[in-house]
Every structure is written in structure tokens, then in C-alpha cells.
Amino acid sequence: MSRIGIRPVSLPQGVKVSVTPTQVTVEGPKGKLQQSYNPLVEIAVKDGLVHVSRKNDSKPAKAFHGLYRKLVSNMVVGVTEGFKKTLVINGVGYRAEVQGKLLVMSLGYSTDFAVAIPEGLTVAIEANNQKVVISGNDRWLVGKFASEVRGLRLPEPYKGKGIRYDDETIRKKVGKTGVK
């Protein structure tokens, strides 16, 4: 039995969930999210709770059971509170700024990077152009965009220059030493 899948998802005030045979739709104060699901699981809404159950005990059905329960839970949290990732830019002359629908970053290369901000996400710059805060209601989209931005200049292990997550620690290596 799935430890995650058997727990129902409680619906806060103002959140509506509608289920069709192939798709779940969650609406709340911060927007509307949709997710298709596998027919090996059943999703039902009863008394302000969303119950996810599986149709049989096959291995794929067991895997989908916990997955779709967590996806529905993330959708409920997304339309009520939203998700946020913070990136820290470390390096001399490294900075970021938002210009309309573009995130423009100077990362020590000869040209600046301009990354289009996806629909549904908001990007804010804090701490003297050294922190990028990405927020939105879709957890997957927030994480994917943060990962793409981080991939523009991965943190290097000797000085720690680059883009890292706020809660990430970079294990620094010892540089070359004079050998006699």
C-alpha cells in the first residue's frame, strides 16, 4: 500500500476540483491548473477531500497511485500559496535584471544572456541584482525554469562563482599549491 497515495488531499476554502475520466482541474485564488492522469488510478472528490485510489495491484498502478496524489497535492498548494525558488548570483560583475518579459544576465562572458520568462511565472530581482526570485503556481514550471537559469553558469568549486540555489552549499576544492 502506498504511504503517500492513501492519504487524502484536503481542499482549503475557495479551491474547486473537477475530475473527468482523463483530467483533473484545480481552480483557486492564484489561478487554474490541469493535469491528465493514467486510467490505472481513480480520483474522486468527497466532503472537501480528494481521494486517489488504484484500480488494481499491478506494479505500474502502485507507482501511479502515489505520483498522482502528490501531483494533485502540489496543484492545490500552487493555486492557494504558490511556489518560489531563489537563485543567488556570485561573482565579480555578475548581475541580473528583468526587462519586460526577458531576464537579462551578465555572467562574465563577452555577451549577456537574455532568457524569456515563461507564461505564468514572475521573476523578481533582489539584493543589489544578486538574487533572482522565481515564483508561480506550477511547481514543475518553477523548478524547470530555475534549473535552466542555473545551467547558464553552474557554480564552480574553486571560488564559488556562478549561479546556485539559495539553500545549496558548494563544496569548495583546494586550489593548486606551490610544489618545490
mmCIF file of C-alpha atoms in Angstrom:
data_model
loop_
_atom_site.group_PDB
_atom_site.id
_atom_site.type_symbol
_atom_site.label_atom_id
_atom_site.label_comp_id
_atom_site.label_asym_id
_atom_site.label_seq_id
_atom_site.Cartn_x
_atom_site.Cartn_y
_atom_site.Cartn_z
ATOM 1 C CA MET A 1 0.000 0.000 0.000
ATOM 2 C CA SER A 2 1.310 3.424 -0.922
ATOM 3 C CA ARG A 3 2.063 5.526 2.145
ATOM 4 C CA ILE A 4 1.574 8.732 0.209
ATOM 5 C CA GLY A 5 -1.306 7.661 -2.027
ATOM 6 C CA ILE A 6 -3.663 6.550 0.747
ATOM 7 C CA ARG A 7 -3.717 9.991 2.406
ATOM 8 C CA PRO A 8 -6.485 12.228 1.081
ATOM 9 C CA VAL A 9 -5.740 15.778 -0.047
ATOM 10 C CA SER A 10 -7.715 18.374 1.934
ATOM 11 C CA LEU A 11 -9.141 21.295 -0.015
ATOM 12 C CA PRO A 12 -8.791 24.776 1.526
ATOM 13 C CA GLN A 13 -11.549 27.368 1.311
ATOM 14 C CA GLY A 14 -12.012 28.699 -2.233
ATOM 15 C CA VAL A 15 -10.443 25.755 -4.087
ATOM 16 C CA LYS A 16 -12.531 23.808 -6.595
ATOM 17 C CA VAL A 17 -11.504 20.448 -8.048
ATOM 18 C CA SER A 18 -13.225 18.928 -11.065
ATOM 19 C CA VAL A 19 -12.418 15.429 -12.320
ATOM 20 C CA THR A 20 -13.067 13.991 -15.774
ATOM 21 C CA PRO A 21 -12.105 10.436 -16.845
ATOM 22 C CA THR A 22 -8.741 11.683 -18.150
ATOM 23 C CA GLN A 23 -8.019 15.008 -16.422
ATOM 24 C CA VAL A 24 -8.039 16.802 -13.066
ATOM 25 C CA THR A 25 -8.608 20.569 -12.915
ATOM 26 C CA VAL A 26 -7.894 22.624 -9.788
ATOM 27 C CA GLU A 27 -9.041 26.250 -9.522
ATOM 28 C CA GLY A 28 -8.145 28.645 -6.744
ATOM 29 C CA PRO A 29 -7.251 32.248 -5.917
ATOM 30 C CA LYS A 30 -3.899 32.074 -7.769
ATOM 31 C CA GLY A 31 -5.151 30.504 -10.981
ATOM 32 C CA LYS A 32 -6.165 27.273 -12.640
ATOM 33 C CA LEU A 33 -4.064 24.125 -13.177
ATOM 34 C CA GLN A 34 -4.805 20.990 -15.203
ATOM 35 C CA GLN A 35 -3.219 17.545 -15.111
ATOM 36 C CA SER A 36 -4.038 14.468 -17.141
ATOM 37 C CA TYR A 37 -3.808 11.142 -15.335
ATOM 38 C CA ASN A 38 -3.418 7.458 -16.102
ATOM 39 C CA PRO A 39 -6.559 5.275 -16.183
ATOM 40 C CA LEU A 40 -4.951 2.876 -13.663
ATOM 41 C CA VAL A 41 -5.911 5.297 -10.868
ATOM 42 C CA GLU A 42 -9.223 6.805 -9.858
ATOM 43 C CA ILE A 43 -9.582 10.307 -8.457
ATOM 44 C CA ALA A 44 -12.717 11.288 -6.533
ATOM 45 C CA VAL A 45 -13.777 14.402 -4.586
ATOM 46 C CA LYS A 46 -15.856 13.797 -1.439
ATOM 47 C CA ASP A 47 -16.585 16.110 1.510
ATOM 48 C CA GLY A 48 -13.788 18.588 0.787
ATOM 49 C CA LEU A 49 -11.194 15.835 0.305
ATOM 50 C CA VAL A 50 -9.613 14.438 -2.850
ATOM 51 C CA HIS A 51 -9.149 10.654 -2.720
ATOM 52 C CA VAL A 52 -6.789 8.862 -5.099
ATOM 53 C CA SER A 53 -7.142 5.095 -5.402
ATOM 54 C CA ARG A 54 -5.802 2.472 -7.783
ATOM 55 C CA LYS A 55 -7.887 0.034 -9.797
ATOM 56 C CA ASN A 56 -5.614 -2.998 -9.312
ATOM 57 C CA ASP A 57 -2.388 -4.021 -7.589
ATOM 58 C CA SER A 58 -0.128 -4.083 -10.623
ATOM 59 C CA LYS A 59 3.311 -2.532 -10.307
ATOM 60 C CA PRO A 60 2.554 0.460 -12.605
ATOM 61 C CA ALA A 61 -0.723 1.135 -10.758
ATOM 62 C CA LYS A 62 1.127 1.201 -7.431
ATOM 63 C CA ALA A 63 3.657 3.659 -8.865
ATOM 64 C CA PHE A 64 0.981 5.956 -10.297
ATOM 65 C CA HIS A 65 -1.017 5.881 -7.055
ATOM 66 C CA GLY A 66 1.468 7.958 -5.034
ATOM 67 C CA LEU A 67 2.525 10.037 -8.034
ATOM 68 C CA TYR A 68 -0.917 11.393 -8.857
ATOM 69 C CA ARG A 69 -1.780 12.000 -5.212
ATOM 70 C CA LYS A 70 1.348 14.175 -4.899
ATOM 71 C CA LEU A 71 0.650 15.957 -8.193
ATOM 72 C CA VAL A 72 -2.894 16.816 -7.042
ATOM 73 C CA SER A 73 -1.494 17.995 -3.695
ATOM 74 C CA ASN A 74 1.045 20.221 -5.493
ATOM 75 C CA MET A 75 -1.734 21.672 -7.646
ATOM 76 C CA VAL A 76 -3.788 22.542 -4.545
ATOM 77 C CA VAL A 77 -0.797 24.204 -2.864
ATOM 78 C CA GLY A 78 0.049 26.018 -6.111
ATOM 79 C CA VAL A 79 -3.371 27.635 -6.542
ATOM 80 C CA THR A 80 -3.518 28.692 -2.877
ATOM 81 C CA GLU A 81 0.042 29.645 -1.859
ATOM 82 C CA GLY A 82 2.229 29.248 -4.952
ATOM 83 C CA PHE A 83 5.830 28.088 -5.222
ATOM 84 C CA LYS A 84 9.088 30.030 -5.104
ATOM 85 C CA LYS A 85 12.749 29.316 -5.907
ATOM 86 C CA THR A 86 15.587 31.710 -5.110
ATOM 87 C CA LEU A 87 18.843 31.756 -7.060
ATOM 88 C CA VAL A 88 21.984 33.531 -5.833
ATOM 89 C CA ILE A 89 24.437 35.009 -8.334
ATOM 90 C CA ASN A 90 28.017 35.073 -7.074
ATOM 91 C CA GLY A 91 30.893 36.632 -8.993
ATOM 92 C CA VAL A 92 32.542 39.963 -9.749
ATOM 93 C CA GLY A 93 30.405 41.829 -12.280
ATOM 94 C CA TYR A 94 27.712 39.129 -12.335
ATOM 95 C CA ARG A 95 24.215 40.614 -12.213
ATOM 96 C CA ALA A 96 20.655 40.110 -13.399
ATOM 97 C CA GLU A 97 17.790 42.374 -14.364
ATOM 98 C CA VAL A 98 14.280 41.972 -15.728
ATOM 99 C CA GLN A 99 13.491 43.821 -18.956
ATOM 100 C CA GLY A 100 9.840 43.281 -19.818
ATOM 101 C CA LYS A 101 9.398 39.543 -20.459
ATOM 102 C CA LEU A 102 13.152 38.862 -20.516
ATOM 103 C CA LEU A 103 15.614 38.004 -17.766
ATOM 104 C CA VAL A 104 18.926 39.580 -18.821
ATOM 105 C CA MET A 105 22.013 38.257 -17.036
ATOM 106 C CA SER A 106 25.638 39.336 -17.172
ATOM 107 C CA LEU A 107 27.662 36.271 -16.173
ATOM 108 C CA GLY A 108 31.259 37.017 -17.098
ATOM 109 C CA TYR A 109 31.007 36.082 -20.772
ATOM 110 C CA SER A 110 31.533 38.548 -23.626
ATOM 111 C CA THR A 111 27.780 38.825 -24.209
ATOM 112 C CA ASP A 112 24.796 38.942 -21.870
ATOM 113 C CA PHE A 113 22.241 36.139 -21.675
ATOM 114 C CA ALA A 114 18.593 37.027 -22.347
ATOM 115 C CA VAL A 115 16.162 34.332 -21.232
ATOM 116 C CA ALA A 116 12.433 34.556 -21.979
ATOM 117 C CA ILE A 117 10.303 34.290 -18.831
ATOM 118 C CA PRO A 118 7.612 31.604 -19.346
ATOM 119 C CA GLU A 119 3.926 32.497 -19.162
ATOM 120 C CA GLY A 120 2.594 32.127 -15.616
ATOM 121 C CA LEU A 121 5.887 32.864 -13.835
ATOM 122 C CA THR A 122 7.056 36.063 -12.210
ATOM 123 C CA VAL A 123 10.712 36.946 -11.715
ATOM 124 C CA ALA A 124 11.924 39.485 -9.158
ATOM 125 C CA ILE A 125 15.470 40.725 -8.599
ATOM 126 C CA GLU A 126 16.639 41.397 -5.032
ATOM 127 C CA ALA A 127 19.791 42.110 -3.029
ATOM 128 C CA ASN A 128 21.587 44.521 -5.369
ATOM 129 C CA ASN A 129 20.941 42.421 -8.525
ATOM 130 C CA GLN A 130 22.438 39.310 -6.897
ATOM 131 C CA LYS A 131 19.257 37.320 -6.108
ATOM 132 C CA VAL A 132 16.702 36.070 -8.615
ATOM 133 C CA VAL A 133 13.330 35.024 -7.137
ATOM 134 C CA ILE A 134 11.214 32.879 -9.458
ATOM 135 C CA SER A 135 7.604 32.332 -8.381
ATOM 136 C CA GLY A 136 4.469 30.827 -9.852
ATOM 137 C CA ASN A 137 1.650 28.376 -9.172
ATOM 138 C CA ASP A 138 3.031 25.394 -11.157
ATOM 139 C CA ARG A 139 5.760 23.634 -9.192
ATOM 140 C CA TRP A 140 7.188 21.846 -12.222
ATOM 141 C CA LEU A 141 7.434 25.034 -14.281
ATOM 142 C CA VAL A 142 9.091 26.996 -11.446
ATOM 143 C CA GLY A 143 11.672 24.247 -10.918
ATOM 144 C CA LYS A 144 12.361 23.787 -14.635
ATOM 145 C CA PHE A 145 12.914 27.495 -15.264
ATOM 146 C CA ALA A 146 15.135 27.803 -12.167
ATOM 147 C CA SER A 147 17.172 24.840 -13.396
ATOM 148 C CA GLU A 148 17.567 26.395 -16.858
ATOM 149 C CA VAL A 149 18.738 29.713 -15.377
ATOM 150 C CA ARG A 150 21.170 27.917 -13.046
ATOM 151 C CA GLY A 151 22.540 25.979 -16.031
ATOM 152 C CA LEU A 152 23.701 29.203 -17.700
ATOM 153 C CA ARG A 153 26.646 29.428 -15.286
ATOM 154 C CA LEU A 154 26.996 26.480 -12.926
ATOM 155 C CA PRO A 155 28.837 27.241 -9.677
ATOM 156 C CA GLU A 156 32.490 26.321 -9.898
ATOM 157 C CA PRO A 157 34.180 24.565 -6.958
ATOM 158 C CA TYR A 158 37.288 26.749 -6.518
ATOM 159 C CA LYS A 159 35.928 30.254 -5.918
ATOM 160 C CA GLY A 160 32.189 29.508 -5.856
ATOM 161 C CA LYS A 161 31.433 31.806 -8.782
ATOM 162 C CA GLY A 162 28.242 31.127 -10.723
ATOM 163 C CA ILE A 163 24.533 30.695 -10.069
ATOM 164 C CA ARG A 164 23.358 28.495 -7.211
ATOM 165 C CA TYR A 165 20.124 27.837 -5.356
ATOM 166 C CA ASP A 166 19.692 29.802 -2.124
ATOM 167 C CA ASP A 167 19.703 26.661 0.042
ATOM 168 C CA GLU A 168 22.516 24.945 -1.896
ATOM 169 C CA THR A 169 26.021 24.672 -0.493
ATOM 170 C CA ILE A 170 29.013 24.421 -2.798
ATOM 171 C CA ARG A 171 31.828 22.197 -1.572
ATOM 172 C CA LYS A 172 34.955 24.151 -2.341
ATOM 173 C CA LYS A 173 38.140 22.479 -3.505
ATOM 174 C CA VAL A 174 41.651 23.488 -2.596
ATOM 175 C CA GLY A 175 43.450 25.175 -5.470
ATOM 176 C CA LYS A 176 46.927 24.486 -6.753
ATOM 177 C CA THR A 177 49.762 24.834 -4.277
ATOM 178 C CA GLY A 178 53.368 25.647 -4.987
ATOM 179 C CA VAL A 179 55.262 22.361 -5.311
ATOM 180 C CA LYS A 180 59.012 22.516 -4.617
#
